PDB file of C-alpha atoms in Angstrom:
ATOM      1  CA  UNK A   1       6.120   6.077  15.583  1.00 94.00           C
ATOM      2  CA  UNK A   2       2.773   6.619  17.353  1.00 94.00           C
ATOM      3  CA  UNK A   3      -0.401   5.553  15.491  1.00 94.00           C
ATOM      4  CA  UNK A   4      -3.820   6.914  16.425  1.00 93.00           C
ATOM      5  CA  UNK A   5      -7.139   5.676  15.233  1.00 91.00           C
ATOM      6  CA  UNK A   6      -8.959   8.993  14.951  1.00 88.00           C
ATOM      7  CA  UNK A   7      -7.867  12.234  16.585  1.00 86.00           C
ATOM      8  CA  UNK A   8      -5.597  11.885  19.617  1.00 81.00           C
ATOM      9  CA  UNK A   9      -6.985  12.596  23.051  1.00 75.00           C
ATOM     10  CA  UNK A  10      -6.110  15.828  24.734  1.00 67.00           C
ATOM     11  CA  UNK A  11      -3.110  14.340  26.622  1.00 61.00           C
ATOM     12  CA  UNK A  12      -1.538  13.081  23.312  1.00 65.00           C
ATOM     13  CA  UNK A  13      -2.005  16.293  21.393  1.00 76.00           C
ATOM     14  CA  UNK A  14       1.212  18.173  20.705  1.00 89.00           C
ATOM     15  CA  UNK A  15       2.118  20.816  18.148  1.00 94.00           C
ATOM     16  CA  UNK A  16       3.040  19.195  14.849  1.00 96.00           C
ATOM     17  CA  UNK A  17       4.115  19.701  11.278  1.00 97.00           C
ATOM     18  CA  UNK A  18       1.439  17.935   9.287  1.00 97.00           C
ATOM     19  CA  UNK A  19       0.663  16.567   5.866  1.00 97.00           C
ATOM     20  CA  UNK A  20      -2.614  15.025   4.766  1.00 95.00           C
ATOM     21  CA  UNK A  21      -3.325  12.359   2.160  1.00 92.00           C
ATOM     22  CA  UNK A  22      -4.169   8.773   1.301  1.00 93.00           C
ATOM     23  CA  UNK A  23      -0.471   7.842   0.735  1.00 95.00           C
ATOM     24  CA  UNK A  24      -1.363   4.707  -1.131  1.00 94.00           C
ATOM     25  CA  UNK A  25       1.963   3.118  -2.022  1.00 93.00           C
ATOM     26  CA  UNK A  26       4.020   6.020  -0.535  1.00 96.00           C
ATOM     27  CA  UNK A  27       5.769   6.574  -3.942  1.00 96.00           C
ATOM     28  CA  UNK A  28       8.756   8.915  -4.479  1.00 94.00           C
ATOM     29  CA  UNK A  29       6.478  11.925  -4.834  1.00 92.00           C
ATOM     30  CA  UNK A  30       5.028  11.166  -1.367  1.00 94.00           C
ATOM     31  CA  UNK A  31       8.578  10.585  -0.136  1.00 95.00           C
ATOM     32  CA  UNK A  32       9.686  14.068  -1.251  1.00 92.00           C
ATOM     33  CA  UNK A  33       6.668  15.539   0.578  1.00 94.00           C
ATOM     34  CA  UNK A  34       7.393  13.534   3.759  1.00 96.00           C
ATOM     35  CA  UNK A  35      11.020  14.566   3.731  1.00 96.00           C
ATOM     36  CA  UNK A  36      10.049  18.217   3.736  1.00 95.00           C
ATOM     37  CA  UNK A  37       7.583  17.631   6.617  1.00 97.00           C
ATOM     38  CA  UNK A  38      10.380  15.902   8.550  1.00 97.00           C
ATOM     39  CA  UNK A  39      12.712  18.796   7.820  1.00 97.00           C
ATOM     40  CA  UNK A  40      10.237  21.385   8.946  1.00 97.00           C
ATOM     41  CA  UNK A  41       9.377  19.518  12.121  1.00 97.00           C
ATOM     42  CA  UNK A  42      13.080  19.356  13.044  1.00 97.00           C
ATOM     43  CA  UNK A  43      13.540  23.046  12.344  1.00 97.00           C
ATOM     44  CA  UNK A  44      10.555  23.961  14.560  1.00 97.00           C
ATOM     45  CA  UNK A  45      11.271  21.453  17.306  1.00 97.00           C
ATOM     46  CA  UNK A  46       7.848  19.714  16.902  1.00 97.00           C
ATOM     47  CA  UNK A  47       6.582  16.311  15.749  1.00 96.00           C
ATOM     48  CA  UNK A  48       6.290  15.300  12.136  1.00 97.00           C
ATOM     49  CA  UNK A  49       2.714  14.040  11.596  1.00 97.00           C
ATOM     50  CA  UNK A  50       0.567  12.446   8.916  1.00 97.00           C
ATOM     51  CA  UNK A  51      -3.204  12.244   8.636  1.00 96.00           C
ATOM     52  CA  UNK A  52      -4.409   9.501   6.377  1.00 96.00           C
ATOM     53  CA  UNK A  53      -7.794   7.813   5.865  1.00 94.00           C
ATOM     54  CA  UNK A  54      -9.403   4.401   6.164  1.00 93.00           C
ATOM     55  CA  UNK A  55     -11.271   3.559   4.046  1.00 90.00           C
ATOM     56  CA  UNK A  56      -9.990   5.539   1.101  1.00 89.00           C
ATOM     57  CA  UNK A  57     -12.486   8.376   0.479  1.00 89.00           C
ATOM     58  CA  UNK A  58     -13.161   7.245  -3.081  1.00 88.00           C
ATOM     59  CA  UNK A  59     -13.880   3.733  -1.727  1.00 90.00           C
ATOM     60  CA  UNK A  60     -16.290   5.193   0.787  1.00 89.00           C
ATOM     61  CA  UNK A  61     -18.244   7.126  -1.875  1.00 88.00           C
ATOM     62  CA  UNK A  62     -18.190   4.114  -4.258  1.00 89.00           C
ATOM     63  CA  UNK A  63     -19.642   1.952  -1.521  1.00 85.00           C
ATOM     64  CA  UNK A  64     -22.345   4.524  -0.784  1.00 84.00           C
ATOM     65  CA  UNK A  65     -23.234   4.621  -4.490  1.00 83.00           C
ATOM     66  CA  UNK A  66     -23.329   0.797  -4.579  1.00 80.00           C
ATOM     67  CA  UNK A  67     -20.635   0.570  -7.259  1.00 81.00           C
ATOM     68  CA  UNK A  68     -17.384  -0.726  -5.815  1.00 77.00           C
ATOM     69  CA  UNK A  69     -15.892  -0.842  -9.324  1.00 78.00           C
ATOM     70  CA  UNK A  70     -15.290   2.885  -8.891  1.00 80.00           C
ATOM     71  CA  UNK A  71     -13.180   2.359  -5.776  1.00 84.00           C
ATOM     72  CA  UNK A  72      -9.437   2.586  -6.386  1.00 88.00           C
ATOM     73  CA  UNK A  73      -7.506  -0.692  -6.233  1.00 93.00           C
ATOM     74  CA  UNK A  74      -5.063  -0.664  -3.324  1.00 94.00           C
ATOM     75  CA  UNK A  75      -1.321  -0.591  -3.829  1.00 97.00           C
ATOM     76  CA  UNK A  76      -0.516  -1.177  -0.163  1.00 96.00           C
ATOM     77  CA  UNK A  77      -2.291  -2.525   2.891  1.00 95.00           C
ATOM     78  CA  UNK A  78      -2.392  -0.392   6.063  1.00 94.00           C
ATOM     79  CA  UNK A  79       0.549  -2.246   7.613  1.00 95.00           C
ATOM     80  CA  UNK A  80       2.787  -1.571   4.641  1.00 97.00           C
ATOM     81  CA  UNK A  81       1.674   2.090   4.479  1.00 97.00           C
ATOM     82  CA  UNK A  82       2.463   2.661   8.109  1.00 97.00           C
ATOM     83  CA  UNK A  83       5.830   1.009   7.730  1.00 97.00           C
ATOM     84  CA  UNK A  84       6.656   3.349   4.811  1.00 97.00           C
ATOM     85  CA  UNK A  85       5.633   6.363   6.876  1.00 97.00           C
ATOM     86  CA  UNK A  86       7.817   5.118   9.712  1.00 97.00           C
ATOM     87  CA  UNK A  87      10.729   4.635   7.381  1.00 96.00           C
ATOM     88  CA  UNK A  88      10.233   8.300   6.239  1.00 96.00           C
ATOM     89  CA  UNK A  89      10.829   9.478   9.822  1.00 97.00           C
ATOM     90  CA  UNK A  90       7.231  10.382  10.706  1.00 97.00           C
ATOM     91  CA  UNK A  91       6.585  10.594  14.464  1.00 96.00           C
ATOM     92  CA  UNK A  92       2.782  10.417  14.538  1.00 95.00           C
ATOM     93  CA  UNK A  93       0.143   9.023  12.220  1.00 96.00           C
ATOM     94  CA  UNK A  94      -3.536   9.669  12.556  1.00 95.00           C
ATOM     95  CA  UNK A  95      -5.669   7.074  10.714  1.00 95.00           C
ATOM     96  CA  UNK A  96      -8.942   8.893  10.454  1.00 94.00           C
ATOM     97  CA  UNK A  97     -12.094   6.768   9.796  1.00 93.00           C
ATOM     98  CA  UNK A  98     -13.585   8.330   6.678  1.00 92.00           C
ATOM     99  CA  UNK A  99     -17.340   8.375   7.379  1.00 93.00           C
ATOM    100  CA  UNK A 100     -20.383  10.323   6.329  1.00 92.00           C
ATOM    101  CA  UNK A 101     -19.916  12.564   9.375  1.00 93.00           C
ATOM    102  CA  UNK A 102     -16.302  13.304   8.470  1.00 93.00           C
ATOM    103  CA  UNK A 103     -17.184  13.859   4.752  1.00 92.00           C
ATOM    104  CA  UNK A 104     -19.777  16.413   5.777  1.00 94.00           C
ATOM    105  CA  UNK A 105     -17.389  18.747   7.529  1.00 95.00           C
ATOM    106  CA  UNK A 106     -17.226  22.170   5.919  1.00 96.00           C
ATOM    107  CA  UNK A 107     -13.794  23.654   5.212  1.00 95.00           C
ATOM    108  CA  UNK A 108     -14.222  25.880   8.277  1.00 95.00           C
ATOM    109  CA  UNK A 109     -15.231  22.962  10.480  1.00 95.00           C
ATOM    110  CA  UNK A 110     -12.299  20.867   9.226  1.00 95.00           C
ATOM    111  CA  UNK A 111      -9.886  23.680   9.991  1.00 96.00           C
ATOM    112  CA  UNK A 112     -11.182  24.303  13.517  1.00 95.00           C
ATOM    113  CA  UNK A 113     -12.097  20.784  14.664  1.00 94.00           C
ATOM    114  CA  UNK A 114      -9.357  18.774  12.950  1.00 94.00           C
ATOM    115  CA  UNK A 115      -6.356  21.019  12.207  1.00 95.00           C
ATOM    116  CA  UNK A 116      -6.506  23.473  15.125  1.00 95.00           C
ATOM    117  CA  UNK A 117      -8.291  21.809  18.034  1.00 93.00           C
ATOM    118  CA  UNK A 118      -7.647  18.202  17.080  1.00 93.00           C
ATOM    119  CA  UNK A 119      -4.038  18.217  15.886  1.00 94.00           C
ATOM    120  CA  UNK A 120      -2.507  21.534  16.960  1.00 94.00           C
ATOM    121  CA  UNK A 121      -1.003  22.115  13.565  1.00 96.00           C
ATOM    122  CA  UNK A 122       1.741  24.740  13.356  1.00 97.00           C
ATOM    123  CA  UNK A 123       3.062  23.869   9.867  1.00 98.00           C
ATOM    124  CA  UNK A 124       1.169  22.155   7.043  1.00 97.00           C
ATOM    125  CA  UNK A 125       2.248  20.832   3.674  1.00 95.00           C
ATOM    126  CA  UNK A 126      -0.172  19.718   0.923  1.00 93.00           C
ATOM    127  CA  UNK A 127      -0.017  19.066  -2.759  1.00 85.00           C
ATOM    128  CA  UNK A 128      -0.702  22.010  -5.099  1.00 82.00           C
ATOM    129  CA  UNK A 129      -4.071  20.397  -6.046  1.00 84.00           C
ATOM    130  CA  UNK A 130      -5.226  19.751  -2.496  1.00 89.00           C
ATOM    131  CA  UNK A 131      -8.906  20.124  -1.774  1.00 90.00           C
ATOM    132  CA  UNK A 132     -10.715  19.603   1.546  1.00 91.00           C
ATOM    133  CA  UNK A 133     -14.120  19.781   3.242  1.00 91.00           C
ATOM    134  CA  UNK A 134     -17.547  18.715   2.081  1.00 91.00           C
ATOM    135  CA  UNK A 135     -17.796  18.496  -1.734  1.00 88.00           C
ATOM    136  CA  UNK A 136     -14.107  19.392  -1.807  1.00 90.00           C
ATOM    137  CA  UNK A 137     -15.136  23.003  -1.387  1.00 92.00           C
ATOM    138  CA  UNK A 138     -11.788  24.105   0.228  1.00 91.00           C
ATOM    139  CA  UNK A 139      -8.683  24.678  -1.838  1.00 92.00           C
ATOM    140  CA  UNK A 140      -5.082  25.769  -1.109  1.00 93.00           C
ATOM    141  CA  UNK A 141      -5.913  29.462  -1.114  1.00 94.00           C
ATOM    142  CA  UNK A 142      -8.631  28.938   1.490  1.00 94.00           C
ATOM    143  CA  UNK A 143      -6.238  26.846   3.538  1.00 95.00           C
ATOM    144  CA  UNK A 144      -3.561  29.497   3.384  1.00 95.00           C
ATOM    145  CA  UNK A 145      -6.076  32.138   4.564  1.00 95.00           C
ATOM    146  CA  UNK A 146      -7.104  29.868   7.425  1.00 95.00           C
ATOM    147  CA  UNK A 147      -3.477  29.439   8.341  1.00 96.00           C
ATOM    148  CA  UNK A 148      -3.092  33.214   8.646  1.00 96.00           C
ATOM    149  CA  UNK A 149      -6.210  33.372  10.792  1.00 96.00           C
ATOM    150  CA  UNK A 150      -5.301  30.478  13.161  1.00 96.00           C
ATOM    151  CA  UNK A 151      -1.560  30.720  13.215  1.00 95.00           C
ATOM    152  CA  UNK A 152      -0.224  27.912  11.120  1.00 96.00           C
ATOM    153  CA  UNK A 153       2.004  28.064   8.049  1.00 96.00           C
ATOM    154  CA  UNK A 154       0.985  26.368   4.781  1.00 96.00           C
ATOM    155  CA  UNK A 155       3.391  25.128   2.108  1.00 95.00           C
ATOM    156  CA  UNK A 156       2.623  23.335  -1.145  1.00 92.00           C
ATOM    157  CA  UNK A 157       4.768  20.830  -2.968  1.00 86.00           C
ATOM    158  CA  UNK A 158       4.879  21.027  -6.780  1.00 82.00           C
ATOM    159  CA  UNK A 159       4.118  17.874  -8.726  1.00 79.00           C
ATOM    160  CA  UNK A 160       7.037  15.405  -8.758  1.00 79.00           C
ATOM    161  CA  UNK A 161       7.744  14.143 -12.300  1.00 80.00           C
ATOM    162  CA  UNK A 162       9.292  11.000 -13.712  1.00 77.00           C
ATOM    163  CA  UNK A 163      10.470  12.399 -17.044  1.00 78.00           C
ATOM    164  CA  UNK A 164       7.321  13.721 -18.631  1.00 77.00           C
ATOM    165  CA  UNK A 165       5.005  11.611 -16.422  1.00 78.00           C
ATOM    166  CA  UNK A 166       3.441  12.829 -13.163  1.00 84.00           C
ATOM    167  CA  UNK A 167       4.314  10.496 -10.326  1.00 89.00           C
ATOM    168  CA  UNK A 168       1.077   9.462  -8.681  1.00 92.00           C
ATOM    169  CA  UNK A 169      -0.583   6.449  -7.073  1.00 93.00           C
ATOM    170  CA  UNK A 170      -2.572   6.051 -10.337  1.00 93.00           C
ATOM    171  CA  UNK A 171       0.650   5.706 -12.310  1.00 94.00           C
ATOM    172  CA  UNK A 172       1.872   3.037  -9.847  1.00 96.00           C
ATOM    173  CA  UNK A 173      -1.466   1.181 -10.166  1.00 96.00           C
ATOM    174  CA  UNK A 174      -1.212   1.202 -13.949  1.00 96.00           C
ATOM    175  CA  UNK A 175       2.421  -0.197 -13.760  1.00 96.00           C
ATOM    176  CA  UNK A 176       1.355  -2.949 -11.401  1.00 97.00           C
ATOM    177  CA  UNK A 177      -1.701  -3.850 -13.410  1.00 96.00           C
ATOM    178  CA  UNK A 178       0.532  -4.184 -16.488  1.00 96.00           C
ATOM    179  CA  UNK A 179       3.088  -6.310 -14.603  1.00 96.00           C
ATOM    180  CA  UNK A 180       5.746  -3.648 -15.204  1.00 97.00           C
ATOM    181  CA  UNK A 181       7.715  -4.122 -12.031  1.00 97.00           C
ATOM    182  CA  UNK A 182      10.776  -2.185 -13.179  1.00 96.00           C
ATOM    183  CA  UNK A 183       8.567   0.907 -13.701  1.00 95.00           C
ATOM    184  CA  UNK A 184       6.767   0.328 -10.397  1.00 97.00           C
ATOM    185  CA  UNK A 185      10.124   0.128  -8.686  1.00 97.00           C
ATOM    186  CA  UNK A 186      11.180   3.365 -10.303  1.00 95.00           C
ATOM    187  CA  UNK A 187       8.028   5.142  -9.133  1.00 95.00           C
ATOM    188  CA  UNK A 188       8.079   3.663  -5.637  1.00 97.00           C
ATOM    189  CA  UNK A 189      11.752   3.915  -5.015  1.00 95.00           C
ATOM    190  CA  UNK A 190      11.892   0.254  -3.996  1.00 96.00           C
ATOM    191  CA  UNK A 191      10.716  -3.125  -5.241  1.00 97.00           C
ATOM    192  CA  UNK A 192       6.933  -3.819  -4.879  1.00 98.00           C
ATOM    193  CA  UNK A 193       5.911  -6.175  -2.087  1.00 98.00           C
ATOM    194  CA  UNK A 194       2.989  -7.197   0.065  1.00 97.00           C
ATOM    195  CA  UNK A 195       3.417  -8.162   3.696  1.00 97.00           C
ATOM    196  CA  UNK A 196       1.105 -10.121   5.989  1.00 95.00           C
ATOM    197  CA  UNK A 197       0.828 -12.899   8.520  1.00 95.00           C
ATOM    198  CA  UNK A 198       0.606 -16.469   7.218  1.00 94.00           C
ATOM    199  CA  UNK A 199      -2.922 -17.875   7.773  1.00 90.00           C
ATOM    200  CA  UNK A 200      -4.423 -21.325   7.470  1.00 83.00           C
ATOM    201  CA  UNK A 201      -6.024 -22.030   4.065  1.00 71.00           C
ATOM    202  CA  UNK A 202      -8.010 -24.868   2.611  1.00 67.00           C
ATOM    203  CA  UNK A 203      -4.759 -26.872   2.255  1.00 61.00           C
ATOM    204  CA  UNK A 204      -5.830 -27.809  -1.288  1.00 63.00           C
ATOM    205  CA  UNK A 205      -2.318 -26.949  -2.600  1.00 63.00           C
ATOM    206  CA  UNK A 206      -0.848 -29.659  -0.389  1.00 63.00           C
ATOM    207  CA  UNK A 207      -3.100 -32.339  -1.837  1.00 64.00           C
ATOM    208  CA  UNK A 208      -2.108 -31.195  -5.373  1.00 63.00           C
ATOM    209  CA  UNK A 209       1.615 -31.436  -4.583  1.00 61.00           C
ATOM    210  CA  UNK A 210       2.118 -27.708  -4.315  1.00 77.00           C
ATOM    211  CA  UNK A 211       1.736 -26.600  -0.647  1.00 82.00           C
ATOM    212  CA  UNK A 212       1.312 -22.865  -0.208  1.00 87.00           C
ATOM    213  CA  UNK A 213       1.544 -20.228   2.509  1.00 93.00           C
ATOM    214  CA  UNK A 214      -1.451 -17.938   2.383  1.00 93.00           C
ATOM    215  CA  UNK A 215      -1.822 -14.220   3.111  1.00 95.00           C
ATOM    216  CA  UNK A 216      -5.231 -12.538   3.435  1.00 93.00           C
ATOM    217  CA  UNK A 217      -5.685  -9.513   1.170  1.00 93.00           C
ATOM    218  CA  UNK A 218      -8.351  -7.240   2.727  1.00 86.00           C
ATOM    219  CA  UNK A 219      -8.893  -4.926  -0.225  1.00 88.00           C
ATOM    220  CA  UNK A 220      -8.964  -5.275  -3.968  1.00 89.00           C
ATOM    221  CA  UNK A 221      -5.295  -5.129  -4.987  1.00 94.00           C
ATOM    222  CA  UNK A 222      -3.750  -3.197  -7.892  1.00 95.00           C
ATOM    223  CA  UNK A 223      -2.598  -6.401  -9.536  1.00 96.00           C
ATOM    224  CA  UNK A 224      -3.693 -10.020  -9.940  1.00 96.00           C
ATOM    225  CA  UNK A 225      -2.451 -13.097 -11.660  1.00 96.00           C
ATOM    226  CA  UNK A 226       0.448 -15.562 -11.341  1.00 97.00           C
ATOM    227  CA  UNK A 227       3.878 -14.198 -10.415  1.00 98.00           C
ATOM    228  CA  UNK A 228       7.486 -15.097  -9.756  1.00 98.00           C
ATOM    229  CA  UNK A 229       8.216 -13.807  -6.271  1.00 98.00           C
ATOM    230  CA  UNK A 230      10.710 -14.059  -3.421  1.00 97.00           C
ATOM    231  CA  UNK A 231       9.714 -14.225   0.263  1.00 97.00           C
ATOM    232  CA  UNK A 232      11.468 -12.286   3.024  1.00 97.00           C
ATOM    233  CA  UNK A 233      11.124 -13.130   6.706  1.00 94.00           C
ATOM    234  CA  UNK A 234      11.637 -16.879   6.803  1.00 93.00           C
ATOM    235  CA  UNK A 235      15.440 -16.962   6.824  1.00 87.00           C
ATOM    236  CA  UNK A 236      18.584 -14.916   6.376  1.00 91.00           C
ATOM    237  CA  UNK A 237      18.007 -14.791   2.576  1.00 92.00           C
ATOM    238  CA  UNK A 238      14.872 -14.276   0.526  1.00 95.00           C
ATOM    239  CA  UNK A 239      13.318 -17.577  -0.621  1.00 96.00           C
ATOM    240  CA  UNK A 240      12.336 -18.243  -4.304  1.00 96.00           C
ATOM    241  CA  UNK A 241       8.701 -18.969  -4.995  1.00 96.00           C
ATOM    242  CA  UNK A 242       5.738 -18.701  -7.377  1.00 97.00           C
ATOM    243  CA  UNK A 243       2.577 -16.989  -6.278  1.00 96.00           C
ATOM    244  CA  UNK A 244      -1.037 -16.553  -7.195  1.00 95.00           C
ATOM    245  CA  UNK A 245      -2.864 -13.331  -6.251  1.00 96.00           C
ATOM    246  CA  UNK A 246      -6.525 -13.336  -6.944  1.00 92.00           C
ATOM    247  CA  UNK A 247      -9.895 -14.929  -6.305  1.00 85.00           C
ATOM    248  CA  UNK A 248      -8.985 -18.569  -7.224  1.00 82.00           C
ATOM    249  CA  UNK A 249     -11.937 -19.048  -9.641  1.00 76.00           C
ATOM    250  CA  UNK A 250     -11.379 -22.807 -10.113  1.00 74.00           C
ATOM    251  CA  UNK A 251     -11.788 -23.679  -6.436  1.00 72.00           C
ATOM    252  CA  UNK A 252     -13.582 -20.791  -4.798  1.00 75.00           C
ATOM    253  CA  UNK A 253     -16.618 -18.744  -5.769  1.00 68.00           C
ATOM    254  CA  UNK A 254     -16.712 -16.422  -2.787  1.00 74.00           C
ATOM    255  CA  UNK A 255     -14.771 -13.626  -4.473  1.00 75.00           C
ATOM    256  CA  UNK A 256     -12.355 -13.480  -1.534  1.00 85.00           C
ATOM    257  CA  UNK A 257      -8.843 -12.314  -2.574  1.00 90.00           C
ATOM    258  CA  UNK A 258      -5.941 -14.400  -1.416  1.00 93.00           C
ATOM    259  CA  UNK A 259      -2.218 -14.384  -1.955  1.00 96.00           C
ATOM    260  CA  UNK A 260      -0.974 -17.979  -2.182  1.00 95.00           C
ATOM    261  CA  UNK A 261       2.748 -18.593  -2.342  1.00 95.00           C
ATOM    262  CA  UNK A 262       4.478 -21.901  -3.202  1.00 94.00           C
ATOM    263  CA  UNK A 263       8.025 -21.902  -1.865  1.00 95.00           C
ATOM    264  CA  UNK A 264      10.531 -24.085  -3.650  1.00 93.00           C
ATOM    265  CA  UNK A 265      12.248 -26.852  -1.684  1.00 88.00           C
ATOM    266  CA  UNK A 266      10.872 -25.547   1.633  1.00 87.00           C
ATOM    267  CA  UNK A 267       9.060 -27.633   4.279  1.00 84.00           C
ATOM    268  CA  UNK A 268       8.560 -25.702   7.518  1.00 84.00           C
ATOM    269  CA  UNK A 269       5.523 -24.495   9.369  1.00 85.00           C
ATOM    270  CA  UNK A 270       5.013 -20.763   8.855  1.00 87.00           C
ATOM    271  CA  UNK A 271       1.586 -20.111  10.383  1.00 89.00           C
ATOM    272  CA  UNK A 272       1.385 -16.798  12.144  1.00 92.00           C
ATOM    273  CA  UNK A 273       4.727 -15.535  10.828  1.00 93.00           C
ATOM    274  CA  UNK A 274       4.965 -12.066   9.277  1.00 96.00           C
ATOM    275  CA  UNK A 275       6.427 -12.298   5.796  1.00 97.00           C
ATOM    276  CA  UNK A 276       6.975  -9.925   2.905  1.00 97.00           C
ATOM    277  CA  UNK A 277       6.331 -11.185  -0.657  1.00 98.00           C
ATOM    278  CA  UNK A 278       8.350  -9.287  -3.242  1.00 98.00           C
ATOM    279  CA  UNK A 279       7.090  -9.445  -6.841  1.00 98.00           C
ATOM    280  CA  UNK A 280       9.670  -9.979  -9.534  1.00 98.00           C
ATOM    281  CA  UNK A 281       7.818 -10.907 -12.761  1.00 97.00           C
ATOM    282  CA  UNK A 282       4.300 -11.638 -13.961  1.00 98.00           C
ATOM    283  CA  UNK A 283       3.790 -14.998 -15.703  1.00 97.00           C
ATOM    284  CA  UNK A 284       0.194 -14.759 -16.686  1.00 96.00           C
ATOM    285  CA  UNK A 285      -3.355 -13.762 -15.714  1.00 94.00           C
ATOM    286  CA  UNK A 286      -5.513 -15.804 -13.332  1.00 92.00           C
ATOM    287  CA  UNK A 287      -7.669 -18.429 -15.109  1.00 89.00           C
ATOM    288  CA  UNK A 288     -10.545 -20.721 -14.327  1.00 84.00           C
ATOM    289  CA  UNK A 289      -9.940 -24.339 -15.198  1.00 84.00           C
ATOM    290  CA  UNK A 290     -12.454 -27.137 -15.851  1.00 80.00           C
ATOM    291  CA  UNK A 291     -10.965 -29.577 -13.300  1.00 84.00           C
ATOM    292  CA  UNK A 292      -8.196 -30.049 -10.712  1.00 85.00           C
ATOM    293  CA  UNK A 293      -5.855 -32.029 -12.977  1.00 87.00           C
ATOM    294  CA  UNK A 294      -5.841 -29.162 -15.499  1.00 85.00           C
ATOM    295  CA  UNK A 295      -5.182 -26.699 -12.642  1.00 87.00           C
ATOM    296  CA  UNK A 296      -2.385 -28.877 -11.335  1.00 86.00           C
ATOM    297  CA  UNK A 297      -0.739 -29.009 -14.737  1.00 90.00           C
ATOM    298  CA  UNK A 298      -0.904 -25.184 -15.032  1.00 88.00           C
ATOM    299  CA  UNK A 299       0.690 -24.790 -11.561  1.00 91.00           C
ATOM    300  CA  UNK A 300       3.503 -27.166 -12.567  1.00 93.00           C
ATOM    301  CA  UNK A 301       4.144 -25.128 -15.682  1.00 95.00           C
ATOM    302  CA  UNK A 302       4.252 -21.903 -13.612  1.00 94.00           C
ATOM    303  CA  UNK A 303       6.637 -23.450 -11.108  1.00 94.00           C
ATOM    304  CA  UNK A 304       8.972 -24.675 -13.832  1.00 94.00           C
ATOM    305  CA  UNK A 305       9.029 -21.206 -15.356  1.00 96.00           C
ATOM    306  CA  UNK A 306       9.796 -19.680 -11.985  1.00 95.00           C
ATOM    307  CA  UNK A 307      12.564 -22.185 -11.246  1.00 96.00           C
ATOM    308  CA  UNK A 308      14.105 -21.462 -14.602  1.00 95.00           C
ATOM    309  CA  UNK A 309      14.003 -17.690 -13.881  1.00 95.00           C
ATOM    310  CA  UNK A 310      15.902 -18.162 -10.559  1.00 94.00           C
ATOM    311  CA  UNK A 311      18.410 -20.595 -12.108  1.00 90.00           C
ATOM    312  CA  UNK A 312      19.159 -18.047 -14.838  1.00 88.00           C
ATOM    313  CA  UNK A 313      19.519 -15.285 -12.228  1.00 85.00           C
ATOM    314  CA  UNK A 314      21.875 -17.378 -10.122  1.00 80.00           C
ATOM    315  CA  UNK A 315      23.998 -18.042 -13.331  1.00 76.00           C
ATOM    316  CA  UNK A 316      24.096 -14.311 -14.047  1.00 70.00           C
ATOM    317  CA  UNK A 317      25.191 -13.499 -10.494  1.00 69.00           C
ATOM    318  CA  UNK A 318      27.897 -16.191 -10.607  1.00 66.00           C
ATOM    319  CA  UNK A 319      29.198 -14.879 -13.912  1.00 62.00           C
ATOM    320  CA  UNK A 320      29.333 -11.308 -12.479  1.00 62.00           C
ATOM    321  CA  UNK A 321      31.250 -12.489  -9.469  1.00 61.00           C
ATOM    322  CA  UNK A 322      33.869 -14.103 -11.754  1.00 60.00           C
ATOM    323  CA  UNK A 323      34.556 -10.871 -13.536  1.00 60.00           C
TER     324      UNK A 323
END
């Protein structure tokens, strides 16, 4: 899969079947849309392409307004989003920098500069509530008329439902915030995980008897707290662990978000390795403690709970194998 930061240069532009969106989490509604794009691209003999945005448009406008609380919490980092798009069979992804200049494009300018001249779109799929251009002035009807004028076909995908609930990134965020991982898995079509490279931390966990591997989280995540997790990428099987995702209020007042993972019975250097942390169960919310001994006692309780979870799971698997 080819990834472009901004519109491709002239040599890299080729006709494409395109869809546009933020694709945060790439849930099963997104997957249905991407499958149709892949199908259309194959039928037409052109590339399947996605245009997405960084930062998220709502994050951009929240930052301009000086109120980041209005920015959506992120389900996935850019790496995980791109991996999901690659898994869906997409050939080309354009990660467009969402800026004041881009936000000011009129629907006509967006059509001409981005869709026609920039991406050579021949087939386009959007959601039935799609809006585009400055102040969201363009809608699906305007886009279909533009398609007739400039020679590209426009399709819409009806809302994908989970029972009576609309599948959306907002629904996934609510499930993650509530620690409802079975529902999140149902909406995403796979277990929820965060990937990243292991970085050096303050090494405080080591002095407390609970060494951790640390992953930087660039954006405000859709969940926080203490979790039972398993880590992929350090061996042939996922490794059991307990993790903290948050701002570490007891030991850090910077507000920086960090994912800290304590692996059980593991003592190897992991710095620089790419790992994937799969979330299994939420234990509790993040707390601020008065001192390090109180923090250490809480970590020990969390670790014991997580160890008991994995012991019970191993017993259940063993019992199933005997049947």
